[in-house]
Amino acid sequence: MVGEGEKRSVFGDQTGSVELLWGGRERPSRGPRPALSLERITRTAIALADAGGLGAVSMQRVAGELDFTKMSLYRYVPGKNELVALMIDSAMGEPPQLPEGWRNGLRAWAGALTTVYHRHPWLLGAATGPRVMGPNELGWTETAVAALADTGLSGGEQLDAVVVVSGHVRALAQVSASMGLGSARATEPEQVMSAALNELLVGRADRYPAVAAALASTEADAAARDRANEFGLERILDGLEAYMGGSR
Amino acid sequence: MVGEGEKRSVFGDQTGSVELLWGGRERPSRGPRPALSLERITRTAIALADAGGLGAVSMQRVAGELDFTKMSLYRYVPGKNELVALMIDSAMGEPPQLPEGWRNGLRAWAGALTTVYHRHPWLLGAATGPRVMGPNELGWTETAVAALADTGLSGGEQLDAVVVVSGHVRALAQVSASMGLGSARATEPEQVMSAALNELLVGRADRYPAVAAALASTEADAAARDRANEFGLERILDGLEAYMGGSR
DNA sequence: ACAGAATAGTGTCCATCAGATACAGTTTCT
DNA sequence: AGAAACTGTATCTGATGGACACTATTCTGT
């Protein structure tokens, strides 16, 4: 199960996440010293996810990796949803330093985000459904919005622009992960997958002529595939720039 | 478990999906008549997911809803992953008819896709990880690419443009689902959630000044929030149009 | 110094999940 | 008529997330 069980009370569940992600968490004065730490647990869980996807992260396995029992983890984390929330925020890491200028800034921001998704592909599947943003995630948003602060965009437009760029990075990372276009991980399996898509199409070019034609023209143009990652982002930035009036 | 278990053999798993989604599936001549059908199973599973999210879909429950045993479903579907693949393609439905002109076309396409995501929010979480596209999903891609066929974009660029637009719709639907901005479903829970984000920010405006400022200016401008759904898409279309030369 | 309270980790238990396998009943082809 | 192929069922396994009771540890108030 991944997270959207029907027992989630829409907010009661999130309370734990909010406290864990944002709360002070001072150690109580009485009682034995904790032998574990939130950070160690989170790190271990991330390592498991990096190696085998989100499905490889279970309380048992995380605990086993740390030589503890499963239930001991629940002294640190109220439940698995909260652990995943911690994993997400920790895997995001600190937002990058951006260069001057909103356009260069957003470009660098998108690149850094792409790197994160490549390093932790499970993030693509984890960050789904209603969630509470953690400090790092909000920090990423902050740096991106800050890059747009002096562009004349309204506050809402700034937020929308960030949603557009991050959505694009995410979409591209998804395609990259499932079809192996331009991904450093594009080893055999993904290429087989892309081949399978082609295989689906060859007998059906009549039903999907536009896609077939587009794919065919892509195959011949290896250089274009290298630019694929940039194309969409540059169009988005163009659109934003035009909207600002092109002056900045 | 949702799908990224480490036992997935990268393609062996997908074979079943390919056959189910694309294969002919003629009924064998001998043996009892099947009392169920793929379509009925899929429909039931979608209804469960619509009502309670993907987590509410288990083989047990689907079977129970149909008054059959869990294992009987495996006569129709090789596994849960394949069922989810069927659900996705079925929930997508037939692609929409688009109006003339690539820009109007893509706008309508994005709107239709948004409607689908609103109707089946679980799609946002289901369509993650390496998957095989079904006929309907590929059909959606086909209509979008077809709308761009006469724009002068290369095949690769057409595909990239579609990825951009669909990624944006997806990103927006996600925000919409988790923050309730402009969503028809924006009832109490999501508003509470948005309020919670604000609440997080009020004490921390020093750490996230740009986001705080942007959010503050948004609150005052209810009209802007209604335009939020359009803003990003129009910027993307602007960017594409500029790249084409603005002539068409 | 000492008793009680709060805490940490453990062991046991439960419902649920996806799926394997063996089997009984049904239909059709030879 | 009989074998072959198929459908739905019953039973079982191993794993999951989590509840709960229990022991061991550590600090606080006396």
Short mmCIF file of N, CA and C in Angstrom, two decimals, chain A residues 1-2 4-6 10-11 14 18 22 52-56 61 124-125 127-133 135 138-139 141-142 145-146 153-161 163-164 167-168 170-172 174-175 177-178 189 192-193 196-197 200-201 204 207-211 214-215 217-218 228 231-232 235-236 238-240 243, chain B residues 1-2 4-6 10-11 14 18 22 52-56 61 124-125 127-133 135 138-139 141-142 145-146 153-161 163-164 167-168 170-172 174-175 177-178 189 192-193 196-197 200-201 204 207-211 214-215 217-218 228 231-232 235-236 238-240 243:
data_model
loop_
_atom_site.label_atom_id
_atom_site.label_comp_id
_atom_site.label_asym_id
_atom_site.label_seq_id
_atom_site.Cartn_x
_atom_site.Cartn_y
_atom_site.Cartn_z
N MET A 1 0.85 -1.20 0.00
CA MET A 1 0.00 0.00 0.00
C MET A 1 0.88 1.24 0.00
N VAL A 2 0.41 2.24 -0.67
CA VAL A 2 1.31 3.37 -0.85
C VAL A 2 0.94 4.61 -0.07
N GLU A 4 -2.76 6.15 0.09
CA GLU A 4 -4.04 6.81 0.01
C GLU A 4 -5.17 5.97 0.59
N GLY A 5 -4.86 5.21 1.60
CA GLY A 5 -5.88 4.38 2.22
C GLY A 5 -7.06 5.24 2.66
N GLU A 6 -8.20 4.61 2.80
CA GLU A 6 -9.40 5.38 3.07
C GLU A 6 -9.50 5.79 4.52
N VAL A 10 -7.83 13.01 6.18
CA VAL A 10 -7.64 14.24 5.44
C VAL A 10 -6.73 15.22 6.17
N PHE A 11 -6.78 15.21 7.46
CA PHE A 11 -5.85 16.10 8.14
C PHE A 11 -5.28 15.47 9.41
N GLN A 14 -2.10 14.12 8.76
CA GLN A 14 -1.03 15.06 8.43
C GLN A 14 -0.43 15.70 9.67
N VAL A 18 3.32 17.18 10.07
CA VAL A 18 3.64 18.57 10.34
C VAL A 18 4.60 18.68 11.50
N TRP A 22 8.33 19.87 10.87
CA TRP A 22 8.52 21.25 11.27
C TRP A 22 8.74 21.44 12.76
N GLY A 52 16.03 0.15 -4.39
CA GLY A 52 14.99 -0.74 -4.88
C GLY A 52 13.62 -0.13 -5.05
N GLY A 53 13.56 1.18 -5.07
CA GLY A 53 12.25 1.82 -5.23
C GLY A 53 11.50 1.91 -3.92
N LEU A 54 10.43 2.64 -3.95
CA LEU A 54 9.63 2.83 -2.74
C LEU A 54 9.11 1.51 -2.20
N GLY A 55 8.85 0.58 -3.10
CA GLY A 55 8.33 -0.72 -2.68
C GLY A 55 9.30 -1.49 -1.82
N ALA A 56 10.55 -1.13 -1.88
CA ALA A 56 11.55 -1.83 -1.09
C ALA A 56 11.65 -1.27 0.32
N ARG A 61 12.13 -3.83 6.87
CA ARG A 61 13.45 -3.77 6.25
C ARG A 61 14.28 -2.63 6.79
N LEU A 124 9.42 10.54 -7.67
CA LEU A 124 8.36 10.75 -8.65
C LEU A 124 7.07 10.06 -8.22
N GLY A 125 7.22 8.92 -7.60
CA GLY A 125 6.03 8.20 -7.16
C GLY A 125 5.62 8.53 -5.74
N ALA A 127 5.76 11.62 -4.17
CA ALA A 127 5.22 12.96 -3.91
C ALA A 127 3.83 13.11 -4.51
N THR A 128 3.03 12.09 -4.37
CA THR A 128 1.70 12.14 -4.95
C THR A 128 0.65 12.19 -3.85
N GLY A 129 -0.49 12.73 -4.16
CA GLY A 129 -1.53 12.83 -3.16
C GLY A 129 -1.31 14.02 -2.24
N PRO A 130 -2.31 14.33 -1.45
CA PRO A 130 -2.21 15.47 -0.53
C PRO A 130 -1.08 15.25 0.45
N ARG A 131 -0.20 16.21 0.53
CA ARG A 131 0.93 16.09 1.44
C ARG A 131 1.21 17.43 2.11
N VAL A 132 2.00 17.33 3.12
CA VAL A 132 2.48 18.54 3.77
C VAL A 132 3.88 18.83 3.25
N MET A 133 4.12 20.04 2.83
CA MET A 133 5.45 20.40 2.37
C MET A 133 6.39 20.47 3.55
N PRO A 135 10.32 21.55 5.14
CA PRO A 135 11.15 22.75 5.08
C PRO A 135 12.00 22.81 3.81
N LEU A 138 9.74 23.39 0.75
CA LEU A 138 9.32 24.79 0.72
C LEU A 138 10.50 25.70 0.39
N GLY A 139 11.67 25.27 0.82
CA GLY A 139 12.87 26.04 0.49
C GLY A 139 13.13 26.08 -1.01
N THR A 141 10.83 25.86 -3.28
CA THR A 141 9.84 26.80 -3.80
C THR A 141 10.29 28.22 -3.55
N GLU A 142 10.80 28.45 -2.37
CA GLU A 142 11.22 29.79 -2.00
C GLU A 142 12.29 30.33 -2.97
N VAL A 145 10.69 31.10 -6.34
CA VAL A 145 9.85 32.29 -6.30
C VAL A 145 10.72 33.54 -6.15
N ALA A 146 11.75 33.42 -5.33
CA ALA A 146 12.63 34.57 -5.13
C ALA A 146 13.27 35.00 -6.44
N LEU A 153 6.00 40.00 -12.21
CA LEU A 153 4.88 39.05 -12.07
C LEU A 153 4.22 39.27 -10.72
N SER A 154 2.92 39.06 -10.70
CA SER A 154 2.23 39.13 -9.41
C SER A 154 2.59 37.90 -8.58
N GLY A 155 2.24 37.97 -7.32
CA GLY A 155 2.56 36.85 -6.45
C GLY A 155 1.98 35.54 -6.95
N GLY A 156 0.72 35.60 -7.33
CA GLY A 156 0.09 34.39 -7.84
C GLY A 156 0.76 33.90 -9.11
N GLU A 157 1.13 34.82 -9.95
CA GLU A 157 1.80 34.42 -11.19
C GLU A 157 3.16 33.80 -10.92
N GLN A 158 3.84 34.34 -9.93
CA GLN A 158 5.13 33.75 -9.56
C GLN A 158 4.94 32.29 -9.14
N LEU A 159 3.96 32.07 -8.28
CA LEU A 159 3.70 30.70 -7.83
C LEU A 159 3.31 29.80 -8.99
N ASP A 160 2.47 30.34 -9.87
CA ASP A 160 2.06 29.54 -11.02
C ASP A 160 3.25 29.19 -11.90
N ALA A 161 4.11 30.16 -12.08
CA ALA A 161 5.28 29.91 -12.93
C ALA A 161 6.14 28.80 -12.34
N VAL A 163 5.10 26.41 -10.44
CA VAL A 163 4.38 25.15 -10.64
C VAL A 163 4.61 24.63 -12.06
N VAL A 164 4.59 25.55 -13.01
CA VAL A 164 4.80 25.13 -14.40
C VAL A 164 6.18 24.51 -14.57
N GLY A 167 6.55 21.28 -12.60
CA GLY A 167 5.76 20.24 -13.25
C GLY A 167 6.44 19.72 -14.50
N HIS A 168 7.06 20.63 -15.21
CA HIS A 168 7.75 20.21 -16.42
C HIS A 168 8.94 19.32 -16.09
N ARG A 170 9.35 17.52 -13.57
CA ARG A 170 8.81 16.26 -13.10
C ARG A 170 8.35 15.38 -14.26
N ALA A 171 7.63 16.00 -15.17
CA ALA A 171 7.13 15.24 -16.31
C ALA A 171 8.28 14.68 -17.13
N LEU A 172 9.29 15.50 -17.30
CA LEU A 172 10.43 15.06 -18.09
C LEU A 172 11.18 13.94 -17.39
N GLN A 174 9.93 11.84 -15.46
CA GLN A 174 9.08 10.65 -15.57
C GLN A 174 9.29 9.96 -16.92
N VAL A 175 9.23 10.75 -17.96
CA VAL A 175 9.48 10.19 -19.28
C VAL A 175 10.88 9.60 -19.33
N ALA A 177 12.60 8.43 -16.97
CA ALA A 177 12.71 7.21 -16.19
C ALA A 177 12.02 6.05 -16.90
N SER A 178 10.99 6.34 -17.66
CA SER A 178 10.23 5.23 -18.23
C SER A 178 10.57 4.99 -19.69
N PRO A 189 17.35 -1.94 -20.04
CA PRO A 189 15.90 -2.12 -19.84
C PRO A 189 15.05 -1.01 -20.44
N VAL A 192 14.87 -1.12 -24.15
CA VAL A 192 13.93 -2.17 -24.55
C VAL A 192 12.50 -1.62 -24.50
N MET A 193 12.26 -0.85 -23.47
CA MET A 193 10.93 -0.28 -23.28
C MET A 193 10.57 0.66 -24.43
N ALA A 196 9.80 -1.18 -27.31
CA ALA A 196 8.48 -1.78 -27.25
C ALA A 196 7.41 -0.80 -27.70
N LEU A 197 7.58 0.46 -27.36
CA LEU A 197 6.62 1.46 -27.81
C LEU A 197 6.64 1.54 -29.33
N LEU A 200 4.90 -1.39 -30.69
CA LEU A 200 3.46 -1.22 -30.65
C LEU A 200 2.99 -0.40 -31.85
N LEU A 201 3.80 0.56 -32.20
CA LEU A 201 3.35 1.50 -33.22
C LEU A 201 3.47 0.96 -34.64
N ARG A 204 0.54 -0.26 -36.14
CA ARG A 204 -0.64 0.57 -35.91
C ARG A 204 -0.45 2.01 -36.35
N ARG A 207 -3.49 3.92 -37.01
CA ARG A 207 -4.35 4.43 -35.95
C ARG A 207 -3.69 5.60 -35.23
N TYR A 208 -2.40 5.63 -35.23
CA TYR A 208 -1.68 6.70 -34.54
C TYR A 208 -0.67 7.35 -35.48
N PRO A 209 -1.16 7.92 -36.55
CA PRO A 209 -0.23 8.39 -37.58
C PRO A 209 0.67 9.53 -37.10
N ALA A 210 0.12 10.45 -36.35
CA ALA A 210 0.92 11.60 -35.94
C ALA A 210 2.06 11.18 -35.02
N VAL A 211 1.74 10.33 -34.05
CA VAL A 211 2.79 9.86 -33.14
C VAL A 211 3.82 9.05 -33.91
N ALA A 214 6.00 11.36 -35.81
CA ALA A 214 6.89 12.11 -34.92
C ALA A 214 8.01 11.23 -34.40
N LEU A 215 7.66 10.01 -34.03
CA LEU A 215 8.68 9.10 -33.51
C LEU A 215 9.68 8.74 -34.59
N SER A 217 10.59 10.46 -37.15
CA SER A 217 11.50 11.55 -37.44
C SER A 217 12.50 11.74 -36.30
N THR A 218 12.09 11.36 -35.11
CA THR A 218 12.99 11.49 -33.98
C THR A 218 14.14 10.50 -34.05
N ALA A 228 16.31 17.45 -26.26
CA ALA A 228 14.93 17.27 -25.83
C ALA A 228 14.70 17.82 -24.43
N PHE A 231 14.34 21.70 -24.69
CA PHE A 231 13.32 22.32 -25.52
C PHE A 231 12.13 22.84 -24.72
N GLY A 232 11.51 21.94 -23.97
CA GLY A 232 10.31 22.33 -23.26
C GLY A 232 10.56 23.46 -22.28
N ARG A 235 10.91 26.78 -23.97
CA ARG A 235 9.62 27.32 -24.44
C ARG A 235 8.86 27.95 -23.28
N ILE A 236 8.91 27.30 -22.15
CA ILE A 236 8.24 27.85 -20.96
C ILE A 236 8.86 29.18 -20.58
N ASP A 238 10.53 31.15 -22.50
CA ASP A 238 10.15 32.12 -23.54
C ASP A 238 8.78 32.71 -23.25
N GLY A 239 7.86 31.83 -22.92
CA GLY A 239 6.50 32.30 -22.67
C GLY A 239 6.44 33.24 -21.49
N LEU A 240 7.18 32.92 -20.46
CA LEU A 240 7.21 33.82 -19.30
C LEU A 240 7.84 35.16 -19.67
N TYR A 243 5.59 37.32 -21.57
CA TYR A 243 4.54 37.88 -20.73
C TYR A 243 5.05 39.05 -19.89
N MET B 1 1.45 -2.62 -1.26
CA MET B 1 2.52 -2.29 -2.23
C MET B 1 1.91 -1.78 -3.52
N VAL B 2 2.55 -0.84 -4.09
CA VAL B 2 1.88 -0.20 -5.21
C VAL B 2 2.43 -0.53 -6.57
N GLU B 4 6.37 -0.66 -7.37
CA GLU B 4 7.77 -0.61 -7.71
C GLU B 4 8.57 -1.64 -6.95
N GLY B 5 7.95 -2.74 -6.64
CA GLY B 5 8.67 -3.78 -5.94
C GLY B 5 9.89 -4.20 -6.72
N GLU B 6 10.86 -4.77 -6.00
CA GLU B 6 12.12 -5.07 -6.66
C GLU B 6 12.06 -6.36 -7.45
N VAL B 10 11.43 -5.64 -14.99
CA VAL B 10 11.60 -4.55 -15.93
C VAL B 10 10.80 -4.73 -17.20
N PHE B 11 10.66 -5.95 -17.63
CA PHE B 11 9.81 -6.12 -18.80
C PHE B 11 8.91 -7.34 -18.70
N GLN B 14 5.70 -6.36 -17.69
CA GLN B 14 4.91 -5.55 -18.60
C GLN B 14 4.27 -6.38 -19.70
N VAL B 18 0.91 -5.50 -21.81
CA VAL B 18 0.85 -5.27 -23.25
C VAL B 18 -0.24 -6.11 -23.87
N TRP B 22 -3.49 -4.35 -25.35
CA TRP B 22 -3.45 -4.27 -26.80
C TRP B 22 -3.89 -5.55 -27.49
N GLY B 52 -12.49 5.92 -3.08
CA GLY B 52 -11.58 5.88 -1.94
C GLY B 52 -10.11 5.91 -2.26
N GLY B 53 -9.77 6.30 -3.47
CA GLY B 53 -8.36 6.34 -3.83
C GLY B 53 -7.84 4.97 -4.23
N LEU B 54 -6.62 4.99 -4.74
CA LEU B 54 -6.02 3.74 -5.20
C LEU B 54 -5.87 2.75 -4.05
N GLY B 55 -5.67 3.26 -2.86
CA GLY B 55 -5.51 2.38 -1.72
C GLY B 55 -6.74 1.57 -1.40
N ALA B 56 -7.87 2.02 -1.90
CA ALA B 56 -9.11 1.30 -1.65
C ALA B 56 -9.32 0.16 -2.65
N ARG B 61 -11.43 -6.57 -2.44
CA ARG B 61 -12.57 -5.68 -2.48
C ARG B 61 -13.23 -5.67 -3.84
N LEU B 124 -3.43 10.49 -10.80
CA LEU B 124 -2.21 11.23 -10.51
C LEU B 124 -1.19 10.35 -9.81
N GLY B 125 -1.66 9.47 -8.98
CA GLY B 125 -0.73 8.61 -8.27
C GLY B 125 -0.50 7.29 -8.96
N ALA B 127 -0.26 6.73 -12.37
CA ALA B 127 0.51 6.76 -13.62
C ALA B 127 1.97 7.07 -13.38
N THR B 128 2.50 6.48 -12.34
CA THR B 128 3.89 6.75 -12.01
C THR B 128 4.73 5.50 -12.24
N GLY B 129 5.99 5.70 -12.47
CA GLY B 129 6.86 4.56 -12.72
C GLY B 129 6.74 4.08 -14.14
N PRO B 130 7.66 3.22 -14.54
CA PRO B 130 7.66 2.70 -15.91
C PRO B 130 6.37 1.95 -16.21
N ARG B 131 5.71 2.34 -17.28
CA ARG B 131 4.46 1.70 -17.62
C ARG B 131 4.35 1.51 -19.12
N VAL B 132 3.40 0.72 -19.49
CA VAL B 132 3.08 0.57 -20.92
C VAL B 132 1.87 1.44 -21.22
N MET B 133 1.98 2.24 -22.26
CA MET B 133 0.83 3.06 -22.64
C MET B 133 -0.26 2.19 -23.25
N PRO B 135 -4.08 1.90 -25.34
CA PRO B 135 -4.62 2.48 -26.58
C PRO B 135 -5.21 3.87 -26.36
N LEU B 138 -2.39 6.39 -25.55
CA LEU B 138 -1.68 6.72 -26.79
C LEU B 138 -2.57 7.55 -27.70
N GLY B 139 -3.86 7.29 -27.63
CA GLY B 139 -4.80 8.09 -28.42
C GLY B 139 -4.79 9.56 -28.01
N THR B 141 -2.25 11.09 -26.73
CA THR B 141 -1.01 11.63 -27.27
C THR B 141 -1.17 11.89 -28.76
N GLU B 142 -1.81 10.96 -29.42
CA GLU B 142 -1.99 11.10 -30.87
C GLU B 142 -2.74 12.38 -31.22
N VAL B 145 -0.50 15.41 -30.59
CA VAL B 145 0.56 15.53 -31.59
C VAL B 145 -0.03 15.94 -32.93
N ALA B 146 -1.17 15.37 -33.24
CA ALA B 146 -1.80 15.70 -34.53
C ALA B 146 -2.13 17.19 -34.62
N LEU B 153 6.90 22.42 -36.26
CA LEU B 153 7.75 21.77 -35.26
C LEU B 153 8.22 20.43 -35.79
N SER B 154 9.42 20.06 -35.42
CA SER B 154 9.90 18.72 -35.80
C SER B 154 9.16 17.67 -34.98
N GLY B 155 9.29 16.43 -35.38
CA GLY B 155 8.61 15.36 -34.67
C GLY B 155 8.96 15.33 -33.19
N GLY B 156 10.25 15.43 -32.92
CA GLY B 156 10.69 15.42 -31.53
C GLY B 156 10.12 16.60 -30.76
N GLU B 157 10.11 17.74 -31.43
CA GLU B 157 9.59 18.93 -30.75
C GLU B 157 8.10 18.79 -30.48
N GLN B 158 7.39 18.18 -31.39
CA GLN B 158 5.96 17.95 -31.16
C GLN B 158 5.76 17.09 -29.91
N LEU B 159 6.52 16.01 -29.84
CA LEU B 159 6.39 15.15 -28.67
C LEU B 159 6.78 15.88 -27.39
N ASP B 160 7.84 16.67 -27.47
CA ASP B 160 8.26 17.42 -26.29
C ASP B 160 7.18 18.40 -25.86
N ALA B 161 6.58 19.03 -26.85
CA ALA B 161 5.54 20.01 -26.52
C ALA B 161 4.38 19.33 -25.80
N VAL B 163 4.56 16.64 -24.02
CA VAL B 163 5.02 16.32 -22.67
C VAL B 163 4.92 17.55 -21.77
N VAL B 164 5.27 18.69 -22.31
CA VAL B 164 5.21 19.91 -21.52
C VAL B 164 3.77 20.20 -21.09
N GLY B 167 2.43 17.51 -18.76
CA GLY B 167 3.07 17.65 -17.46
C GLY B 167 2.50 18.82 -16.68
N HIS B 168 2.21 19.87 -17.40
CA HIS B 168 1.64 21.03 -16.72
C HIS B 168 0.25 20.73 -16.19
N ARG B 170 -0.94 17.96 -15.37
CA ARG B 170 -0.76 17.05 -14.26
C ARG B 170 -0.32 17.78 -13.01
N ALA B 171 0.65 18.65 -13.18
CA ALA B 171 1.16 19.39 -12.03
C ALA B 171 0.06 20.24 -11.42
N LEU B 172 -0.71 20.84 -12.28
CA LEU B 172 -1.78 21.71 -11.80
C LEU B 172 -2.85 20.89 -11.09
N GLN B 174 -2.40 18.22 -9.54
CA GLN B 174 -1.84 17.80 -8.26
C GLN B 174 -1.96 18.91 -7.22
N VAL B 175 -1.57 20.10 -7.62
CA VAL B 175 -1.73 21.23 -6.71
C VAL B 175 -3.20 21.41 -6.36
N ALA B 177 -5.49 19.21 -6.32
CA ALA B 177 -5.97 18.16 -5.44
C ALA B 177 -5.45 18.35 -4.03
N SER B 178 -4.28 18.90 -3.87
CA SER B 178 -3.69 18.96 -2.54
C SER B 178 -3.85 20.33 -1.91
N PRO B 189 -11.95 20.20 3.35
CA PRO B 189 -10.63 19.65 3.69
C PRO B 189 -9.48 20.37 3.02
N VAL B 192 -8.79 23.71 4.43
CA VAL B 192 -8.06 23.57 5.68
C VAL B 192 -6.58 23.39 5.40
N MET B 193 -6.32 22.60 4.38
CA MET B 193 -4.94 22.30 4.02
C MET B 193 -4.21 23.56 3.59
N ALA B 196 -3.43 25.50 6.38
CA ALA B 196 -2.31 24.97 7.13
C ALA B 196 -0.98 25.46 6.54
N LEU B 197 -0.93 25.53 5.24
CA LEU B 197 0.29 26.03 4.62
C LEU B 197 0.53 27.47 5.03
N LEU B 200 1.78 27.51 8.47
CA LEU B 200 3.21 27.22 8.53
C LEU B 200 4.03 28.46 8.23
N LEU B 201 3.51 29.24 7.32
CA LEU B 201 4.29 30.36 6.84
C LEU B 201 4.27 31.56 7.79
N ARG B 204 7.04 31.98 9.88
CA ARG B 204 8.33 31.74 9.25
C ARG B 204 8.56 32.61 8.03
N ARG B 207 12.01 33.14 6.96
CA ARG B 207 12.78 32.10 6.28
C ARG B 207 12.31 31.90 4.85
N TYR B 208 11.05 32.21 4.60
CA TYR B 208 10.51 32.02 3.25
C TYR B 208 9.82 33.31 2.80
N PRO B 209 10.58 34.36 2.68
CA PRO B 209 9.95 35.66 2.42
C PRO B 209 9.26 35.73 1.06
N ALA B 210 9.89 35.17 0.06
CA ALA B 210 9.31 35.30 -1.28
C ALA B 210 7.98 34.55 -1.36
N VAL B 211 7.93 33.34 -0.84
CA VAL B 211 6.69 32.59 -0.87
C VAL B 211 5.63 33.29 -0.04
N ALA B 214 4.32 36.22 -1.92
CA ALA B 214 3.50 35.79 -3.06
C ALA B 214 2.15 35.30 -2.58
N LEU B 215 2.16 34.52 -1.51
CA LEU B 215 0.89 34.00 -0.99
C LEU B 215 0.02 35.13 -0.46
N SER B 217 -0.07 38.21 -1.39
CA SER B 217 -0.67 38.99 -2.48
C SER B 217 -1.75 38.19 -3.18
N THR B 218 -1.63 36.86 -3.13
CA THR B 218 -2.65 36.03 -3.78
C THR B 218 -3.96 36.08 -3.01
N ALA B 228 -5.69 31.31 -12.33
CA ALA B 228 -4.47 30.55 -12.08
C ALA B 228 -4.35 29.35 -13.00
N PHE B 231 -3.09 30.62 -16.48
CA PHE B 231 -1.85 31.35 -16.63
C PHE B 231 -0.71 30.50 -17.18
N GLY B 232 -0.42 29.41 -16.48
CA GLY B 232 0.71 28.58 -16.89
C GLY B 232 0.55 28.06 -18.30
N ARG B 235 1.20 30.67 -20.90
CA ARG B 235 2.63 30.97 -21.05
C ARG B 235 3.31 29.90 -21.90
N ILE B 236 2.94 28.67 -21.67
CA ILE B 236 3.53 27.58 -22.45
C ILE B 236 3.16 27.75 -23.92
N ASP B 238 2.28 30.46 -25.40
CA ASP B 238 3.02 31.62 -25.91
C ASP B 238 4.43 31.22 -26.34
N GLY B 239 5.07 30.46 -25.47
CA GLY B 239 6.44 30.06 -25.77
C GLY B 239 6.51 29.23 -27.03
N LEU B 240 5.57 28.34 -27.19
CA LEU B 240 5.54 27.51 -28.40
C LEU B 240 5.29 28.38 -29.62
N TYR B 243 8.24 30.28 -30.68
CA TYR B 243 9.24 29.41 -31.31
C TYR B 243 8.88 29.10 -32.75
#
